[in-house]
Amino acid sequence: MLRLQWLSSSLLPSFNPELLPESLSNGRLCSLNSFRPLLTLKPSPKCQYSWNTQQQQQQSPFEPGSQTDSFSSQTRARAAAALPPRFFVGHSIYKGKAALTVEPRPPEFTPLDSGAFKISREGFVLLQFAPAAGVRQYDWSRKQVFSLSVTELGSLVALGPRESCEFFHDPYKGKSDEGKVRKILKVEPLPDGSGHFFNLSVQNKLINVDESIYIPITKAEYTVLVEAFKFVLPHLMGWHTIANTITRPEDSIRVNNANPRYGGDFEWNR
């Protein structure tokens, strides 16, 4: 069942993971939840399909000062066990000069008057590059991030062993600070054909940062990334949610009877 989490409408339009401060984006794993609906007490016009079962907005019944604060530890343990399980997903590649983590982020949905939901923002894959600070040590305080859209993921999936691609991002595009932050991700084949280089260059005039982080990715490592991208793409587009309708034919019949031009039936019946 689809899991939905209501978010403040004042936050969603301006949300950009590439603009988050380090203190808010240091997590190296994202979470994948079970598909159960979750609604806050005060829903807003927008909602987000969440992969984190614990991102609930209502107050926990076990917060200090509540009436249930005196519950025994056994009672708390039983209540915690009743919560939905949490799943953390992500993939990391560690090399001598840098580390790379890859994390999927879910799409966002907007509720309609009919009670259905329409996707308002596709999901993406967040890349985090951290330079090495020593042997098997990495400085995550200096990390740089780059968000891959579904189309950019398609470019990486279709990339041949001798092909290269380049993506340019300006997190402030269309805003007053446009042009002050430039991010360029280049994916180029290794000279010996054994994989690809991932090279992220960031120029941030706001905080006087000019840094380039690169990491070699072997054929095997790139294959793992490509297969993960293929698997997650329908989820980032929200297309997996249609499975609930497909597996319940009675719902499809009821909707089609209410609206004869629903979906593609009108096309096939012409």
PDB file of C-alpha atoms in Angstrom:
ATOM      1  CA  MET A   1       0.000   0.000   0.000  1.00  0.00           C
ATOM      2  CA  LEU A   2       1.289   3.468  -0.830  1.00  0.00           C
ATOM      3  CA  ARG A   3       2.801   5.386   2.064  1.00  0.00           C
ATOM      4  CA  LEU A   4       2.204   9.110   2.127  1.00  0.00           C
ATOM      5  CA  GLN A   5       3.624  11.763   4.407  1.00  0.00           C
ATOM      6  CA  TRP A   6       2.224  15.292   4.573  1.00  0.00           C
ATOM      7  CA  LEU A   7       4.714  18.130   4.393  1.00  0.00           C
ATOM      8  CA  SER A   8       4.400  21.862   4.910  1.00  0.00           C
ATOM      9  CA  SER A   9       3.425  23.570   1.637  1.00  0.00           C
ATOM     10  CA  SER A  10       5.645  26.509   2.541  1.00  0.00           C
ATOM     11  CA  LEU A  11       8.741  24.280   2.398  1.00  0.00           C
ATOM     12  CA  LEU A  12       8.179  22.151  -0.681  1.00  0.00           C
ATOM     13  CA  PRO A  13       8.460  24.745  -3.481  1.00  0.00           C
ATOM     14  CA  SER A  14      11.895  25.906  -2.367  1.00  0.00           C
ATOM     15  CA  PHE A  15      13.324  22.518  -1.426  1.00  0.00           C
ATOM     16  CA  ASN A  16      16.578  21.725  -3.168  1.00  0.00           C
ATOM     17  CA  PRO A  17      18.861  19.014  -1.731  1.00  0.00           C
ATOM     18  CA  GLU A  18      21.868  20.679  -3.337  1.00  0.00           C
ATOM     19  CA  LEU A  19      21.246  23.778  -1.192  1.00  0.00           C
ATOM     20  CA  LEU A  20      20.932  22.016   2.159  1.00  0.00           C
ATOM     21  CA  PRO A  21      23.521  23.015   4.780  1.00  0.00           C
ATOM     22  CA  GLU A  22      26.043  20.361   5.696  1.00  0.00           C
ATOM     23  CA  SER A  23      24.467  19.860   9.114  1.00  0.00           C
ATOM     24  CA  LEU A  24      21.229  18.761   7.450  1.00  0.00           C
ATOM     25  CA  SER A  25      22.660  16.620   4.680  1.00  0.00           C
ATOM     26  CA  ASN A  26      25.390  14.658   6.397  1.00  0.00           C
ATOM     27  CA  GLY A  27      23.381  11.443   6.406  1.00  0.00           C
ATOM     28  CA  ARG A  28      25.006   8.917   4.124  1.00  0.00           C
ATOM     29  CA  LEU A  29      21.987   6.631   3.849  1.00  0.00           C
ATOM     30  CA  CYS A  30      18.382   7.232   2.958  1.00  0.00           C
ATOM     31  CA  SER A  31      15.478   5.185   4.270  1.00  0.00           C
ATOM     32  CA  LEU A  32      12.978   2.930   2.513  1.00  0.00           C
ATOM     33  CA  ASN A  33       9.688   2.421   4.304  1.00  0.00           C
ATOM     34  CA  SER A  34       6.933  -0.112   4.200  1.00  0.00           C
ATOM     35  CA  PHE A  35       3.974   0.943   2.064  1.00  0.00           C
ATOM     36  CA  ARG A  36       1.455   2.040   4.695  1.00  0.00           C
ATOM     37  CA  PRO A  37      -0.402   5.373   4.642  1.00  0.00           C
ATOM     38  CA  LEU A  38       0.769   8.025   7.095  1.00  0.00           C
ATOM     39  CA  LEU A  39      -1.114  11.305   7.485  1.00  0.00           C
ATOM     40  CA  THR A  40      -0.280  14.083   9.900  1.00  0.00           C
ATOM     41  CA  LEU A  41      -2.927  15.829  11.967  1.00  0.00           C
ATOM     42  CA  LYS A  42      -2.782  19.011   9.874  1.00  0.00           C
ATOM     43  CA  PRO A  43      -2.375  18.070   6.195  1.00  0.00           C
ATOM     44  CA  SER A  44      -1.222  20.645   3.678  1.00  0.00           C
ATOM     45  CA  PRO A  45      -1.967  20.836  -0.066  1.00  0.00           C
ATOM     46  CA  LYS A  46       1.171  18.837  -0.880  1.00  0.00           C
ATOM     47  CA  CYS A  47       2.413  15.497   0.318  1.00  0.00           C
ATOM     48  CA  GLN A  48       5.431  13.342  -0.224  1.00  0.00           C
ATOM     49  CA  TYR A  49       5.781   9.644  -0.794  1.00  0.00           C
ATOM     50  CA  SER A  50       8.256   8.752   1.918  1.00  0.00           C
ATOM     51  CA  TRP A  51      10.717   5.918   2.326  1.00  0.00           C
ATOM     52  CA  ASN A  52      11.229   6.665   6.032  1.00  0.00           C
ATOM     53  CA  THR A  53       8.791   5.013   8.380  1.00  0.00           C
ATOM     54  CA  GLN A  54       9.856   7.184  11.291  1.00  0.00           C
ATOM     55  CA  GLN A  55       9.420  10.659   9.758  1.00  0.00           C
ATOM     56  CA  GLN A  56       6.147  11.281  11.558  1.00  0.00           C
ATOM     57  CA  GLN A  57       5.211  14.847  12.361  1.00  0.00           C
ATOM     58  CA  GLN A  58       2.941  14.259  15.335  1.00  0.00           C
ATOM     59  CA  GLN A  59       4.328  14.276  18.859  1.00  0.00           C
ATOM     60  CA  SER A  60       5.575  10.997  20.179  1.00  0.00           C
ATOM     61  CA  PRO A  61       3.515   9.671  23.095  1.00  0.00           C
ATOM     62  CA  PHE A  62       6.763   9.009  24.943  1.00  0.00           C
ATOM     63  CA  GLU A  63       8.196  12.532  24.847  1.00  0.00           C
ATOM     64  CA  PRO A  64       9.203  13.934  28.231  1.00  0.00           C
ATOM     65  CA  GLY A  65       6.386  15.748  29.952  1.00  0.00           C
ATOM     66  CA  SER A  66       3.607  13.688  28.408  1.00  0.00           C
ATOM     67  CA  GLN A  67       1.175  11.712  30.506  1.00  0.00           C
ATOM     68  CA  THR A  68       2.641   8.455  29.257  1.00  0.00           C
ATOM     69  CA  ASP A  69       6.164   9.391  30.280  1.00  0.00           C
ATOM     70  CA  SER A  70       5.743   7.207  33.361  1.00  0.00           C
ATOM     71  CA  PHE A  71       5.231   4.054  31.295  1.00  0.00           C
ATOM     72  CA  SER A  72       7.556   1.254  32.202  1.00  0.00           C
ATOM     73  CA  SER A  73      10.464   0.345  29.945  1.00  0.00           C
ATOM     74  CA  GLN A  74       8.668  -2.869  29.014  1.00  0.00           C
ATOM     75  CA  THR A  75       5.615  -0.927  27.844  1.00  0.00           C
ATOM     76  CA  ARG A  76       7.826   1.343  25.765  1.00  0.00           C
ATOM     77  CA  ALA A  77       9.623  -1.630  24.265  1.00  0.00           C
ATOM     78  CA  ARG A  78       6.311  -3.227  23.255  1.00  0.00           C
ATOM     79  CA  ALA A  79       5.131   0.041  21.688  1.00  0.00           C
ATOM     80  CA  ALA A  80       8.399   0.451  19.790  1.00  0.00           C
ATOM     81  CA  ALA A  81       8.116  -3.090  18.497  1.00  0.00           C
ATOM     82  CA  ALA A  82       4.664  -2.266  17.107  1.00  0.00           C
ATOM     83  CA  LEU A  83       6.055   0.536  14.889  1.00  0.00           C
ATOM     84  CA  PRO A  84       6.645  -0.212  11.209  1.00  0.00           C
ATOM     85  CA  PRO A  85      10.158  -1.467  10.439  1.00  0.00           C
ATOM     86  CA  ARG A  86      12.778   0.903   9.066  1.00  0.00           C
ATOM     87  CA  PHE A  87      14.921   0.185   6.029  1.00  0.00           C
ATOM     88  CA  PHE A  88      18.040   2.198   5.195  1.00  0.00           C
ATOM     89  CA  VAL A  89      19.282   1.963   1.630  1.00  0.00           C
ATOM     90  CA  GLY A  90      22.268   3.392  -0.180  1.00  0.00           C
ATOM     91  CA  HIS A  91      25.444   2.314  -1.905  1.00  0.00           C
ATOM     92  CA  SER A  92      29.000   3.529  -1.323  1.00  0.00           C
ATOM     93  CA  ILE A  93      32.221   3.258  -3.291  1.00  0.00           C
ATOM     94  CA  TYR A  94      35.515   3.952  -1.537  1.00  0.00           C
ATOM     95  CA  LYS A  95      38.755   4.717  -3.349  1.00  0.00           C
ATOM     96  CA  GLY A  96      42.130   6.144  -2.402  1.00  0.00           C
ATOM     97  CA  LYS A  97      41.370   9.796  -3.138  1.00  0.00           C
ATOM     98  CA  ALA A  98      37.605   9.999  -2.629  1.00  0.00           C
ATOM     99  CA  ALA A  99      34.402   8.222  -1.658  1.00  0.00           C
ATOM    100  CA  LEU A 100      31.029   8.263  -3.406  1.00  0.00           C
ATOM    101  CA  THR A 101      27.639   7.463  -1.908  1.00  0.00           C
ATOM    102  CA  VAL A 102      24.478   6.972  -3.985  1.00  0.00           C
ATOM    103  CA  GLU A 103      21.045   7.428  -2.397  1.00  0.00           C
ATOM    104  CA  PRO A 104      17.548   7.418  -3.966  1.00  0.00           C
ATOM    105  CA  ARG A 105      15.115  10.112  -2.861  1.00  0.00           C
ATOM    106  CA  PRO A 106      11.333   9.588  -3.267  1.00  0.00           C
ATOM    107  CA  PRO A 107       8.885  11.545  -5.437  1.00  0.00           C
ATOM    108  CA  GLU A 108       6.282  13.988  -4.117  1.00  0.00           C
ATOM    109  CA  PHE A 109       2.521  13.824  -4.692  1.00  0.00           C
ATOM    110  CA  THR A 110      -0.286  16.396  -4.579  1.00  0.00           C
ATOM    111  CA  PRO A 111      -3.801  15.362  -3.430  1.00  0.00           C
ATOM    112  CA  LEU A 112      -6.698  15.985  -5.809  1.00  0.00           C
ATOM    113  CA  ASP A 113     -10.282  16.873  -4.911  1.00  0.00           C
ATOM    114  CA  SER A 114     -11.328  13.384  -6.001  1.00  0.00           C
ATOM    115  CA  GLY A 115      -9.209  11.867  -3.240  1.00  0.00           C
ATOM    116  CA  ALA A 116      -6.579  10.587  -5.660  1.00  0.00           C
ATOM    117  CA  PHE A 117      -2.977  11.770  -5.821  1.00  0.00           C
ATOM    118  CA  LYS A 118      -0.983  13.252  -8.678  1.00  0.00           C
ATOM    119  CA  ILE A 119       2.797  13.370  -8.827  1.00  0.00           C
ATOM    120  CA  SER A 120       4.080  16.919  -8.411  1.00  0.00           C
ATOM    121  CA  ARG A 121       7.827  16.278  -8.280  1.00  0.00           C
ATOM    122  CA  GLU A 122       9.764  13.284  -9.513  1.00  0.00           C
ATOM    123  CA  GLY A 123      12.293  11.613  -7.277  1.00  0.00           C
ATOM    124  CA  PHE A 124      16.015  11.724  -7.887  1.00  0.00           C
ATOM    125  CA  VAL A 125      19.292  10.068  -6.954  1.00  0.00           C
ATOM    126  CA  LEU A 126      21.625  12.024  -4.702  1.00  0.00           C
ATOM    127  CA  LEU A 127      25.367  11.640  -5.247  1.00  0.00           C
ATOM    128  CA  GLN A 128      27.690  12.667  -2.429  1.00  0.00           C
ATOM    129  CA  PHE A 129      31.427  13.038  -3.061  1.00  0.00           C
ATOM    130  CA  ALA A 130      33.855  13.250  -0.138  1.00  0.00           C
ATOM    131  CA  PRO A 131      37.618  13.787  -0.537  1.00  0.00           C
ATOM    132  CA  ALA A 132      40.051  11.507   1.265  1.00  0.00           C
ATOM    133  CA  ALA A 133      41.540  12.743   4.535  1.00  0.00           C
ATOM    134  CA  GLY A 134      43.924   9.831   5.070  1.00  0.00           C
ATOM    135  CA  VAL A 135      44.165   6.087   4.591  1.00  0.00           C
ATOM    136  CA  ARG A 136      40.586   4.798   4.506  1.00  0.00           C
ATOM    137  CA  GLN A 137      39.404   8.109   5.968  1.00  0.00           C
ATOM    138  CA  TYR A 138      37.191  10.671   4.250  1.00  0.00           C
ATOM    139  CA  ASP A 139      36.306  14.247   5.079  1.00  0.00           C
ATOM    140  CA  TRP A 140      32.503  14.335   4.858  1.00  0.00           C
ATOM    141  CA  SER A 141      32.466  17.915   6.125  1.00  0.00           C
ATOM    142  CA  ARG A 142      33.894  18.895   2.727  1.00  0.00           C
ATOM    143  CA  LYS A 143      31.538  16.753   0.716  1.00  0.00           C
ATOM    144  CA  GLN A 144      29.864  18.008  -2.443  1.00  0.00           C
ATOM    145  CA  VAL A 145      26.464  16.813  -3.641  1.00  0.00           C
ATOM    146  CA  PHE A 146      24.863  16.417  -7.058  1.00  0.00           C
ATOM    147  CA  SER A 147      21.259  15.375  -7.745  1.00  0.00           C
ATOM    148  CA  LEU A 148      20.579  13.215 -10.794  1.00  0.00           C
ATOM    149  CA  SER A 149      17.156  13.556 -12.419  1.00  0.00           C
ATOM    150  CA  VAL A 150      15.430  10.588 -14.067  1.00  0.00           C
ATOM    151  CA  THR A 151      16.568  11.820 -17.502  1.00  0.00           C
ATOM    152  CA  GLU A 152      20.166  12.139 -16.331  1.00  0.00           C
ATOM    153  CA  LEU A 153      19.951   8.647 -14.879  1.00  0.00           C
ATOM    154  CA  GLY A 154      18.778   7.477 -18.302  1.00  0.00           C
ATOM    155  CA  SER A 155      21.910   9.001 -19.836  1.00  0.00           C
ATOM    156  CA  LEU A 156      24.114   7.054 -17.423  1.00  0.00           C
ATOM    157  CA  VAL A 157      22.201   3.819 -18.035  1.00  0.00           C
ATOM    158  CA  ALA A 158      22.643   4.192 -21.809  1.00  0.00           C
ATOM    159  CA  LEU A 159      26.304   5.225 -21.591  1.00  0.00           C
ATOM    160  CA  GLY A 160      28.651   2.969 -23.555  1.00  0.00           C
ATOM    161  CA  PRO A 161      32.063   1.787 -22.284  1.00  0.00           C
ATOM    162  CA  ARG A 162      33.861   4.337 -24.502  1.00  0.00           C
ATOM    163  CA  GLU A 163      31.319   7.148 -24.217  1.00  0.00           C
ATOM    164  CA  SER A 164      31.213  10.174 -21.929  1.00  0.00           C
ATOM    165  CA  CYS A 165      28.557  12.590 -20.709  1.00  0.00           C
ATOM    166  CA  GLU A 166      28.395  15.854 -18.801  1.00  0.00           C
ATOM    167  CA  PHE A 167      25.732  17.466 -16.611  1.00  0.00           C
ATOM    168  CA  PHE A 168      25.561  21.092 -15.526  1.00  0.00           C
ATOM    169  CA  HIS A 169      23.553  22.313 -12.514  1.00  0.00           C
ATOM    170  CA  ASP A 170      22.897  25.775 -11.130  1.00  0.00           C
ATOM    171  CA  PRO A 171      20.944  25.308  -7.853  1.00  0.00           C
ATOM    172  CA  TYR A 172      19.968  29.001  -7.916  1.00  0.00           C
ATOM    173  CA  LYS A 173      18.777  29.082 -11.521  1.00  0.00           C
ATOM    174  CA  GLY A 174      15.913  31.536 -11.863  1.00  0.00           C
ATOM    175  CA  LYS A 175      16.751  33.205  -8.537  1.00  0.00           C
ATOM    176  CA  SER A 176      18.691  36.290  -7.536  1.00  0.00           C
ATOM    177  CA  ASP A 177      21.895  34.290  -6.980  1.00  0.00           C
ATOM    178  CA  GLU A 178      21.812  32.600 -10.376  1.00  0.00           C
ATOM    179  CA  GLY A 179      25.295  31.932 -11.696  1.00  0.00           C
ATOM    180  CA  LYS A 180      27.000  32.110  -8.315  1.00  0.00           C
ATOM    181  CA  VAL A 181      27.016  28.329  -7.864  1.00  0.00           C
ATOM    182  CA  ARG A 182      28.078  26.100 -10.744  1.00  0.00           C
ATOM    183  CA  LYS A 183      28.228  22.320 -10.594  1.00  0.00           C
ATOM    184  CA  ILE A 184      29.542  20.150 -13.424  1.00  0.00           C
ATOM    185  CA  LEU A 185      29.537  16.356 -13.281  1.00  0.00           C
ATOM    186  CA  LYS A 186      31.604  14.629 -15.952  1.00  0.00           C
ATOM    187  CA  VAL A 187      31.525  10.875 -16.537  1.00  0.00           C
ATOM    188  CA  GLU A 188      34.369   9.807 -18.822  1.00  0.00           C
ATOM    189  CA  PRO A 189      35.855   6.428 -19.773  1.00  0.00           C
ATOM    190  CA  LEU A 190      39.107   5.374 -18.165  1.00  0.00           C
ATOM    191  CA  PRO A 191      42.056   5.311 -20.599  1.00  0.00           C
ATOM    192  CA  ASP A 192      42.370   1.522 -20.438  1.00  0.00           C
ATOM    193  CA  GLY A 193      38.632   0.963 -20.864  1.00  0.00           C
ATOM    194  CA  SER A 194      38.282  -0.604 -17.417  1.00  0.00           C
ATOM    195  CA  GLY A 195      35.530   1.734 -16.228  1.00  0.00           C
ATOM    196  CA  HIS A 196      34.689   5.416 -15.894  1.00  0.00           C
ATOM    197  CA  PHE A 197      35.868   8.517 -14.057  1.00  0.00           C
ATOM    198  CA  PHE A 198      33.252  10.461 -12.070  1.00  0.00           C
ATOM    199  CA  ASN A 199      34.503  14.037 -11.742  1.00  0.00           C
ATOM    200  CA  LEU A 200      32.463  16.659  -9.852  1.00  0.00           C
ATOM    201  CA  SER A 201      33.586  20.292 -10.088  1.00  0.00           C
ATOM    202  CA  VAL A 202      31.933  22.881  -7.846  1.00  0.00           C
ATOM    203  CA  GLN A 203      32.401  26.650  -7.967  1.00  0.00           C
ATOM    204  CA  ASN A 204      30.542  28.434  -5.191  1.00  0.00           C
ATOM    205  CA  LYS A 205      31.159  32.192  -5.124  1.00  0.00           C
ATOM    206  CA  LEU A 206      28.849  32.591  -2.118  1.00  0.00           C
ATOM    207  CA  ILE A 207      31.251  30.799   0.222  1.00  0.00           C
ATOM    208  CA  ASN A 208      34.402  31.067  -1.909  1.00  0.00           C
ATOM    209  CA  VAL A 209      34.701  27.363  -2.761  1.00  0.00           C
ATOM    210  CA  ASP A 210      36.328  25.997  -5.891  1.00  0.00           C
ATOM    211  CA  GLU A 211      36.797  22.251  -5.639  1.00  0.00           C
ATOM    212  CA  SER A 212      37.041  19.240  -7.899  1.00  0.00           C
ATOM    213  CA  ILE A 213      36.570  15.691  -6.635  1.00  0.00           C
ATOM    214  CA  TYR A 214      37.071  12.670  -8.880  1.00  0.00           C
ATOM    215  CA  ILE A 215      36.778   8.961  -8.322  1.00  0.00           C
ATOM    216  CA  PRO A 216      37.436   6.023 -10.690  1.00  0.00           C
ATOM    217  CA  ILE A 217      34.582   3.539 -11.072  1.00  0.00           C
ATOM    218  CA  THR A 218      35.366   0.045 -12.357  1.00  0.00           C
ATOM    219  CA  LYS A 219      33.189  -1.854 -14.843  1.00  0.00           C
ATOM    220  CA  ALA A 220      31.776  -3.997 -12.048  1.00  0.00           C
ATOM    221  CA  GLU A 221      31.002  -0.989  -9.860  1.00  0.00           C
ATOM    222  CA  TYR A 222      29.415   0.862 -12.778  1.00  0.00           C
ATOM    223  CA  THR A 223      27.300  -2.187 -13.619  1.00  0.00           C
ATOM    224  CA  VAL A 224      25.977  -2.230 -10.050  1.00  0.00           C
ATOM    225  CA  LEU A 225      25.067   1.457 -10.324  1.00  0.00           C
ATOM    226  CA  VAL A 226      23.330   0.966 -13.674  1.00  0.00           C
ATOM    227  CA  GLU A 227      21.257  -1.964 -12.411  1.00  0.00           C
ATOM    228  CA  ALA A 228      20.261   0.018  -9.322  1.00  0.00           C
ATOM    229  CA  PHE A 229      19.276   2.980 -11.512  1.00  0.00           C
ATOM    230  CA  LYS A 230      17.158   0.729 -13.741  1.00  0.00           C
ATOM    231  CA  PHE A 231      15.374  -0.737 -10.730  1.00  0.00           C
ATOM    232  CA  VAL A 232      14.623   2.564  -9.003  1.00  0.00           C
ATOM    233  CA  LEU A 233      13.597   4.622 -12.057  1.00  0.00           C
ATOM    234  CA  PRO A 234       9.887   3.607 -12.030  1.00  0.00           C
ATOM    235  CA  HIS A 235       9.771   4.385  -8.306  1.00  0.00           C
ATOM    236  CA  LEU A 236      11.297   7.822  -8.830  1.00  0.00           C
ATOM    237  CA  MET A 237       8.632   8.489 -11.478  1.00  0.00           C
ATOM    238  CA  GLY A 238       5.874   7.216  -9.193  1.00  0.00           C
ATOM    239  CA  TRP A 239       4.837   4.611 -11.745  1.00  0.00           C
ATOM    240  CA  HIS A 240       5.022   1.749  -9.243  1.00  0.00           C
ATOM    241  CA  THR A 241       1.915   3.142  -7.510  1.00  0.00           C
ATOM    242  CA  ILE A 242      -0.274   2.108 -10.457  1.00  0.00           C
ATOM    243  CA  ALA A 243       0.359  -1.516  -9.472  1.00  0.00           C
ATOM    244  CA  ASN A 244      -2.255  -1.173  -6.718  1.00  0.00           C
ATOM    245  CA  THR A 245      -4.883  -0.327  -9.337  1.00  0.00           C
ATOM    246  CA  ILE A 246      -3.783  -3.010 -11.771  1.00  0.00           C
ATOM    247  CA  THR A 247      -3.975  -5.744  -9.117  1.00  0.00           C
ATOM    248  CA  ARG A 248      -7.498  -4.645  -8.096  1.00  0.00           C
ATOM    249  CA  PRO A 249      -9.654  -4.926 -11.230  1.00  0.00           C
ATOM    250  CA  GLU A 250     -12.810  -4.036  -9.323  1.00  0.00           C
ATOM    251  CA  ASP A 251     -11.404  -0.568  -8.655  1.00  0.00           C
ATOM    252  CA  SER A 252     -10.538  -0.096 -12.314  1.00  0.00           C
ATOM    253  CA  ILE A 253     -14.045  -1.118 -13.373  1.00  0.00           C
ATOM    254  CA  ARG A 254     -15.610   1.271 -10.867  1.00  0.00           C
ATOM    255  CA  VAL A 255     -13.492   4.205 -12.054  1.00  0.00           C
ATOM    256  CA  ASN A 256     -14.101   3.490 -15.728  1.00  0.00           C
ATOM    257  CA  ASN A 257     -17.852   3.307 -15.195  1.00  0.00           C
ATOM    258  CA  ALA A 258     -17.761   6.673 -13.454  1.00  0.00           C
ATOM    259  CA  ASN A 259     -15.697   8.248 -16.244  1.00  0.00           C
ATOM    260  CA  PRO A 260     -15.863   6.495 -19.650  1.00  0.00           C
ATOM    261  CA  ARG A 261     -12.877   8.513 -20.926  1.00  0.00           C
ATOM    262  CA  TYR A 262     -10.655   7.520 -18.034  1.00  0.00           C
ATOM    263  CA  GLY A 263      -7.132   6.393 -18.903  1.00  0.00           C
ATOM    264  CA  GLY A 264      -6.494   4.868 -22.327  1.00  0.00           C
ATOM    265  CA  ASP A 265      -9.861   3.140 -22.789  1.00  0.00           C
ATOM    266  CA  PHE A 266     -11.194   6.029 -24.840  1.00  0.00           C
ATOM    267  CA  GLU A 267      -8.262   5.683 -27.237  1.00  0.00           C
ATOM    268  CA  TRP A 268      -8.804   1.972 -27.815  1.00  0.00           C
ATOM    269  CA  ASN A 269     -12.594   2.223 -28.119  1.00  0.00           C
ATOM    270  CA  ARG A 270     -12.607   4.804 -30.888  1.00  0.00           C
TER     271      ARG A 270
END
